[in-house]
Amino acid sequence: MTQYAEIIKKIKNADAILIGASNGLSITEGLHLFADDQAFQTVFGDLKSKYGLRNILDGYFYRWRTMEEKWGFLSRLIEHYSGSYTPTPVMENLRKIVGEKPYFVVTSNGEGHFEQAGFDADKVYEVEGNWIEMRCSNRCHEAIYPSMEAIHKMAEAEENGIVPSERIPRCPKCGAVMELYNAEPPKKEIINAWNDFLNEFHEKNIVILELGIGWRNQLIKAPLMNLTAREPHAAYITINLGEIYITDNIKEKSYGLDGYLDVILSELAAEYENSEK
Ligand SMILES: [Zn+2]
């Protein structure tokens, strides 16, 4: 049996699939947070020279002098990468592989692509928050609101990196400016859902599918490898370009696939379809 056939067999026999994803997946989908590449030039060329921004992350954490400039940058960013998003083949292949199995996603990506690609928001734990939701910057209450409509309205009116003040989203209770949702403190519902998932599939056949997470990542990769070690029937599949790392204690339960995420997922999806025949 080929390695792919073996992996697909594991997936088909799984009771649940746990997906871990980090910025390798975002990059595959065209969102590169820390590259001064052609895409950054195309979308942010004017702001790059105006403010000296070197990449998206730079703009994300820039000390903007005004809210109008801050939201000018953010609304253009989010409208481009999430407002105009259509699910990529990478996401479609991933959904194909997951099929009808119970699943859970743990990701440090915050662009909301899992939800937009049809994964259930209640099963996507964004450990660093996301930009498709927002809340009161004054924290007068803890409710979290969808941000995309406000983003779209600002992006529409944005000129030279500045949005009109009246389009900046404000807290419905205290009137403070809203801020994008960061994960501190995490939402109770998602932590509960995550714990429920771990309890429900404890000692079951769980396939852990790790997508584009750097080998030293402590936030997601290390916990997933620990989980693999603890769970007697777990299988661990890690896909990354040039950075396959699997600890010795889980070697027998693991598969390391070194290569481009989009290529490997499409090959796995093809194998999955073949095995149906
Ligand atoms: Zn408020």
Tab-separated table of C-alpha atoms and ligand atoms in Angstrom:
chain	number	residue	atom	x	y	z
A	1	MET	CA	0.000	0.000	0.000
A	2	THR	CA	1.348	3.455	-0.837
A	3	GLN	CA	1.780	6.015	1.897
A	4	TYR	CA	-1.148	8.056	0.557
A	5	ALA	CA	-3.380	4.987	0.465
A	6	GLU	CA	-2.414	4.241	4.049
A	7	ILE	CA	-3.214	7.784	5.131
A	8	ILE	CA	-6.575	7.786	3.384
A	9	LYS	CA	-7.407	4.473	5.016
A	10	LYS	CA	-6.632	5.983	8.416
A	11	ILE	CA	-8.817	8.968	7.606
A	12	LYS	CA	-11.704	6.812	6.439
A	13	ASN	CA	-11.490	4.660	9.540
A	14	ALA	CA	-11.218	7.657	11.836
A	15	ASP	CA	-13.881	8.502	14.383
A	16	ALA	CA	-12.886	12.145	14.135
A	17	ILE	CA	-10.422	14.442	12.427
A	18	LEU	CA	-8.560	17.178	14.190
A	19	ILE	CA	-7.091	19.814	11.914
A	20	GLY	CA	-4.279	22.060	13.069
A	21	ALA	CA	-3.288	24.942	10.806
A	22	SER	CA	-0.967	27.881	10.842
A	23	ASN	CA	0.411	30.431	8.443
A	24	GLY	CA	1.713	27.885	5.910
A	25	LEU	CA	-1.944	27.390	4.999
A	26	SER	CA	-2.576	31.136	4.717
A	27	ILE	CA	0.469	31.527	2.489
A	28	THR	CA	-0.773	28.710	0.262
A	29	GLU	CA	-4.031	30.613	-0.029
A	30	GLY	CA	-2.210	33.775	-1.063
A	31	LEU	CA	-2.117	35.625	2.249
A	32	HIS	CA	1.462	36.225	3.261
A	33	LEU	CA	1.577	38.281	6.452
A	34	PHE	CA	5.274	38.991	6.480
A	35	ALA	CA	6.364	39.200	2.862
A	36	ASP	CA	7.178	42.320	0.950
A	37	ASP	CA	6.028	40.635	-2.228
A	38	GLN	CA	4.135	41.564	-5.363
A	39	ALA	CA	0.767	41.076	-3.665
A	40	PHE	CA	1.742	43.505	-0.893
A	41	GLN	CA	2.913	46.010	-3.496
A	42	THR	CA	-0.324	45.658	-5.466
A	43	VAL	CA	-2.694	46.012	-2.523
A	44	PHE	CA	-0.685	48.390	-0.320
A	45	GLY	CA	1.854	50.080	-2.605
A	46	ASP	CA	0.602	53.585	-1.734
A	47	LEU	CA	0.571	52.973	2.047
A	48	LYS	CA	3.921	51.259	1.845
A	49	SER	CA	5.588	54.455	0.725
A	50	LYS	CA	3.385	56.740	2.826
A	51	TYR	CA	4.021	54.965	6.137
A	52	GLY	CA	7.084	52.829	5.460
A	53	LEU	CA	5.208	49.562	5.916
A	54	ARG	CA	7.248	46.481	5.024
A	55	ASN	CA	4.516	43.857	5.153
A	56	ILE	CA	0.971	43.201	6.354
A	57	LEU	CA	1.973	42.424	9.931
A	58	ASP	CA	3.800	45.719	10.064
A	59	GLY	CA	0.584	47.524	9.194
A	60	TYR	CA	-1.428	45.395	11.582
A	61	PHE	CA	0.721	46.503	14.523
A	62	TYR	CA	1.564	49.970	13.267
A	63	ARG	CA	1.080	52.845	15.722
A	64	TRP	CA	-1.531	54.640	13.684
A	65	ARG	CA	-1.991	58.273	14.641
A	66	THR	CA	-5.704	58.275	13.925
A	67	MET	CA	-8.542	55.763	13.917
A	68	GLU	CA	-9.377	56.842	10.380
A	69	GLU	CA	-5.929	55.709	9.196
A	70	LYS	CA	-5.952	52.551	11.282
A	71	TRP	CA	-9.293	51.428	9.903
A	72	GLY	CA	-8.247	52.607	6.451
A	73	PHE	CA	-5.471	50.050	6.460
A	74	LEU	CA	-7.480	47.337	8.208
A	75	SER	CA	-10.589	47.671	6.079
A	76	ARG	CA	-8.578	47.477	2.864
A	77	LEU	CA	-6.699	44.467	4.198
A	78	ILE	CA	-9.710	42.536	5.413
A	79	GLU	CA	-11.926	43.394	2.469
A	80	HIS	CA	-9.221	42.149	0.125
A	81	TYR	CA	-8.384	38.899	1.906
A	82	SER	CA	-11.707	37.980	3.469
A	83	GLY	CA	-14.452	40.136	1.935
A	84	SER	CA	-13.449	39.047	-1.557
A	85	TYR	CA	-12.549	35.504	-0.572
A	86	THR	CA	-13.822	32.495	-2.430
A	87	PRO	CA	-12.744	29.097	-1.106
A	88	THR	CA	-9.540	27.912	-2.740
A	89	PRO	CA	-8.927	24.374	-4.054
A	90	VAL	CA	-6.835	23.818	-0.899
A	91	MET	CA	-9.905	24.333	1.275
A	92	GLU	CA	-12.142	22.359	-1.067
A	93	ASN	CA	-9.758	19.417	-1.004
A	94	LEU	CA	-9.553	19.630	2.749
A	95	ARG	CA	-13.332	19.474	3.014
A	96	LYS	CA	-13.370	16.513	0.667
A	97	ILE	CA	-10.911	14.632	2.881
A	98	VAL	CA	-12.819	15.454	6.066
A	99	GLY	CA	-16.038	14.318	4.405
A	100	GLU	CA	-18.846	13.758	6.894
A	101	LYS	CA	-16.556	12.930	9.810
A	102	PRO	CA	-16.781	14.850	13.058
A	103	TYR	CA	-13.961	17.397	13.062
A	104	PHE	CA	-12.419	20.240	14.963
A	105	VAL	CA	-10.041	22.938	13.780
A	106	VAL	CA	-7.369	24.619	15.871
A	107	THR	CA	-5.634	27.451	14.086
A	108	SER	CA	-3.573	30.539	14.651
A	109	ASN	CA	-4.899	31.938	11.373
A	110	GLY	CA	-7.379	34.747	11.879
A	111	GLU	CA	-8.644	35.543	8.412
A	112	GLY	CA	-11.795	33.445	8.818
A	113	HIS	CA	-11.198	31.274	5.767
A	114	PHE	CA	-12.232	28.050	7.481
A	115	GLU	CA	-15.652	29.505	8.261
A	116	GLN	CA	-15.915	31.032	4.822
A	117	ALA	CA	-15.034	27.689	3.235
A	118	GLY	CA	-17.938	26.016	5.022
A	119	PHE	CA	-16.382	24.745	8.232
A	120	ASP	CA	-18.667	25.264	11.188
A	121	ALA	CA	-17.622	28.345	13.193
A	122	ASP	CA	-18.478	26.484	16.411
A	123	LYS	CA	-15.737	23.991	15.551
A	124	VAL	CA	-13.004	26.424	14.630
A	125	TYR	CA	-10.839	27.502	17.541
A	126	GLU	CA	-8.842	30.533	16.471
A	127	VAL	CA	-6.244	30.689	19.199
A	128	GLU	CA	-5.147	34.201	18.302
A	129	GLY	CA	-8.576	35.585	17.482
A	130	ASN	CA	-9.679	36.681	14.037
A	131	TRP	CA	-10.486	39.749	12.000
A	132	ILE	CA	-13.983	38.744	10.934
A	133	GLU	CA	-15.248	39.604	14.400
A	134	MET	CA	-14.891	42.604	16.678
A	135	ARG	CA	-15.748	43.881	20.126
A	136	CYS	CA	-15.779	47.020	22.261
A	137	SER	CA	-12.247	48.398	22.738
A	138	ASN	CA	-13.395	49.682	26.097
A	139	ARG	CA	-14.559	46.158	27.069
A	140	CYS	CA	-17.713	47.602	28.585
A	141	HIS	CA	-19.241	44.213	27.775
A	142	GLU	CA	-17.800	40.972	26.401
A	143	ALA	CA	-20.080	40.348	23.416
A	144	ILE	CA	-18.391	39.672	20.097
A	145	TYR	CA	-19.883	40.990	16.871
A	146	PRO	CA	-19.373	40.136	13.210
A	147	SER	CA	-17.145	42.719	11.548
A	148	MET	CA	-17.479	42.109	7.833
A	149	GLU	CA	-20.361	44.461	7.151
A	150	ALA	CA	-18.570	47.341	8.872
A	151	ILE	CA	-15.354	46.408	7.070
A	152	HIS	CA	-17.118	46.466	3.725
A	153	LYS	CA	-18.669	49.873	4.378
A	154	MET	CA	-15.312	51.329	5.366
A	155	ALA	CA	-13.439	49.729	2.473
A	156	GLU	CA	-15.989	51.158	0.079
A	157	ALA	CA	-15.357	54.690	1.346
A	158	GLU	CA	-11.614	54.375	1.966
A	159	GLU	CA	-9.412	56.820	0.074
A	160	ASN	CA	-5.636	57.106	0.343
A	161	GLY	CA	-5.737	54.841	3.348
A	162	ILE	CA	-8.251	56.929	5.275
A	163	VAL	CA	-11.885	56.133	6.068
A	164	PRO	CA	-14.564	58.701	6.997
A	165	SER	CA	-14.987	58.925	10.793
A	166	GLU	CA	-18.685	58.180	10.660
A	167	ARG	CA	-18.054	54.734	9.166
A	168	ILE	CA	-15.799	53.565	11.982
A	169	PRO	CA	-17.680	50.899	13.959
A	170	ARG	CA	-18.663	51.869	17.485
A	171	CYS	CA	-19.821	49.933	20.498
A	172	PRO	CA	-23.627	49.758	20.585
A	173	LYS	CA	-23.558	50.169	24.387
A	174	CYS	CA	-20.892	52.749	25.254
A	175	GLY	CA	-19.983	54.270	21.896
A	176	ALA	CA	-16.256	53.466	22.111
A	177	VAL	CA	-14.482	52.490	18.904
A	178	MET	CA	-14.649	48.757	18.219
A	179	GLU	CA	-11.515	46.652	17.889
A	180	LEU	CA	-10.887	43.416	16.053
A	181	TYR	CA	-11.406	40.289	18.093
A	182	ASN	CA	-8.209	39.028	19.677
A	183	ALA	CA	-8.430	35.821	21.633
A	184	GLU	CA	-7.762	37.124	25.137
A	185	PRO	CA	-9.688	35.973	27.042
A	186	PRO	CA	-10.819	33.144	24.752
A	187	LYS	CA	-14.520	32.618	24.113
A	188	LYS	CA	-15.965	30.244	26.701
A	189	GLU	CA	-18.096	28.476	24.087
A	190	ILE	CA	-15.144	27.507	21.949
A	191	ILE	CA	-13.061	26.308	24.883
A	192	ASN	CA	-16.006	24.176	25.965
A	193	ALA	CA	-16.459	22.811	22.450
A	194	TRP	CA	-12.756	21.979	22.264
A	195	ASN	CA	-12.827	20.126	25.593
A	196	ASP	CA	-15.996	18.292	24.578
A	197	PHE	CA	-14.302	17.174	21.372
A	198	LEU	CA	-11.260	15.894	23.245
A	199	ASN	CA	-13.443	14.041	25.751
A	200	GLU	CA	-15.783	12.572	23.167
A	201	PHE	CA	-12.965	11.110	21.081
A	202	HIS	CA	-10.643	10.147	23.887
A	203	GLU	CA	-9.230	6.671	23.144
A	204	LYS	CA	-11.023	6.632	19.786
A	205	ASN	CA	-9.477	6.656	16.327
A	206	ILE	CA	-8.514	10.242	15.920
A	207	VAL	CA	-6.569	11.527	12.935
A	208	ILE	CA	-4.604	14.682	13.532
A	209	LEU	CA	-3.967	16.552	10.321
A	210	GLU	CA	-1.456	19.326	10.629
A	211	LEU	CA	-1.188	21.903	7.865
A	212	GLY	CA	1.673	24.326	7.380
A	213	ILE	CA	2.854	24.703	10.958
A	214	GLY	CA	6.519	25.548	11.509
A	215	TRP	CA	8.605	22.878	13.212
A	216	ARG	CA	9.263	24.908	16.343
A	217	ASN	CA	5.675	26.064	16.828
A	218	GLN	CA	4.737	25.720	20.503
A	219	LEU	CA	1.233	27.107	20.284
A	220	ILE	CA	-0.347	24.376	18.162
A	221	LYS	CA	2.203	21.859	16.925
A	222	ALA	CA	3.684	20.895	20.286
A	223	PRO	CA	0.239	20.333	21.890
A	224	LEU	CA	-0.887	18.265	18.882
A	225	MET	CA	2.193	16.060	19.108
A	226	ASN	CA	1.594	15.650	22.851
A	227	LEU	CA	-2.006	14.706	22.162
A	228	THR	CA	-0.817	12.126	19.628
A	229	ALA	CA	1.474	10.648	22.266
A	230	ARG	CA	-1.324	10.495	24.858
A	231	GLU	CA	-4.030	9.086	22.612
A	232	PRO	CA	-3.462	5.348	22.029
A	233	HIS	CA	-5.241	5.243	18.655
A	234	ALA	CA	-4.207	8.592	17.242
A	235	ALA	CA	-2.515	9.049	13.890
A	236	TYR	CA	-0.532	12.195	13.182
A	237	ILE	CA	-0.096	13.554	9.689
A	238	THR	CA	2.042	16.631	9.247
A	239	ILE	CA	2.290	18.452	5.941
A	240	ASN	CA	4.881	21.164	5.511
A	241	LEU	CA	7.420	22.383	3.011
A	242	GLY	CA	10.947	21.540	4.083
A	243	GLU	CA	10.064	21.502	7.786
A	244	ILE	CA	8.916	18.050	8.770
A	245	TYR	CA	9.393	17.486	12.462
A	246	ILE	CA	8.036	14.521	14.386
A	247	THR	CA	9.176	13.660	17.894
A	248	ASP	CA	10.623	10.169	18.430
A	249	ASN	CA	7.869	9.045	20.815
A	250	ILE	CA	5.170	9.295	18.105
A	251	LYS	CA	7.162	8.136	15.059
A	252	GLU	CA	5.194	4.885	14.626
A	253	LYS	CA	1.861	6.725	14.512
A	254	SER	CA	3.015	9.506	12.237
A	255	TYR	CA	3.347	10.497	8.605
A	256	GLY	CA	5.435	13.429	7.468
A	257	LEU	CA	4.591	14.796	4.042
A	258	ASP	CA	7.190	17.253	2.828
A	259	GLY	CA	5.997	19.502	0.023
A	260	TYR	CA	3.546	22.159	-1.086
A	261	LEU	CA	0.298	22.040	0.823
A	262	ASP	CA	-1.892	22.635	-2.218
A	263	VAL	CA	-0.196	19.847	-4.174
A	264	ILE	CA	-0.284	17.332	-1.343
A	265	LEU	CA	-3.915	18.044	-0.434
A	266	SER	CA	-5.000	17.650	-4.030
A	267	GLU	CA	-3.126	14.337	-4.247
A	268	LEU	CA	-4.721	13.161	-1.016
A	269	ALA	CA	-8.152	14.223	-2.251
A	270	ALA	CA	-7.548	12.304	-5.494
A	271	GLU	CA	-6.509	9.238	-3.502
A	272	TYR	CA	-9.638	9.622	-1.395
A	273	GLU	CA	-11.827	9.668	-4.508
A	274	ASN	CA	-9.995	6.688	-6.004
A	275	SER	CA	-10.556	4.663	-2.878
A	276	GLU	CA	-14.323	5.220	-3.271
A	277	LYS	CA	-14.323	3.357	-6.559
B	1	ZN	ZN	-18.558	49.498	24.891
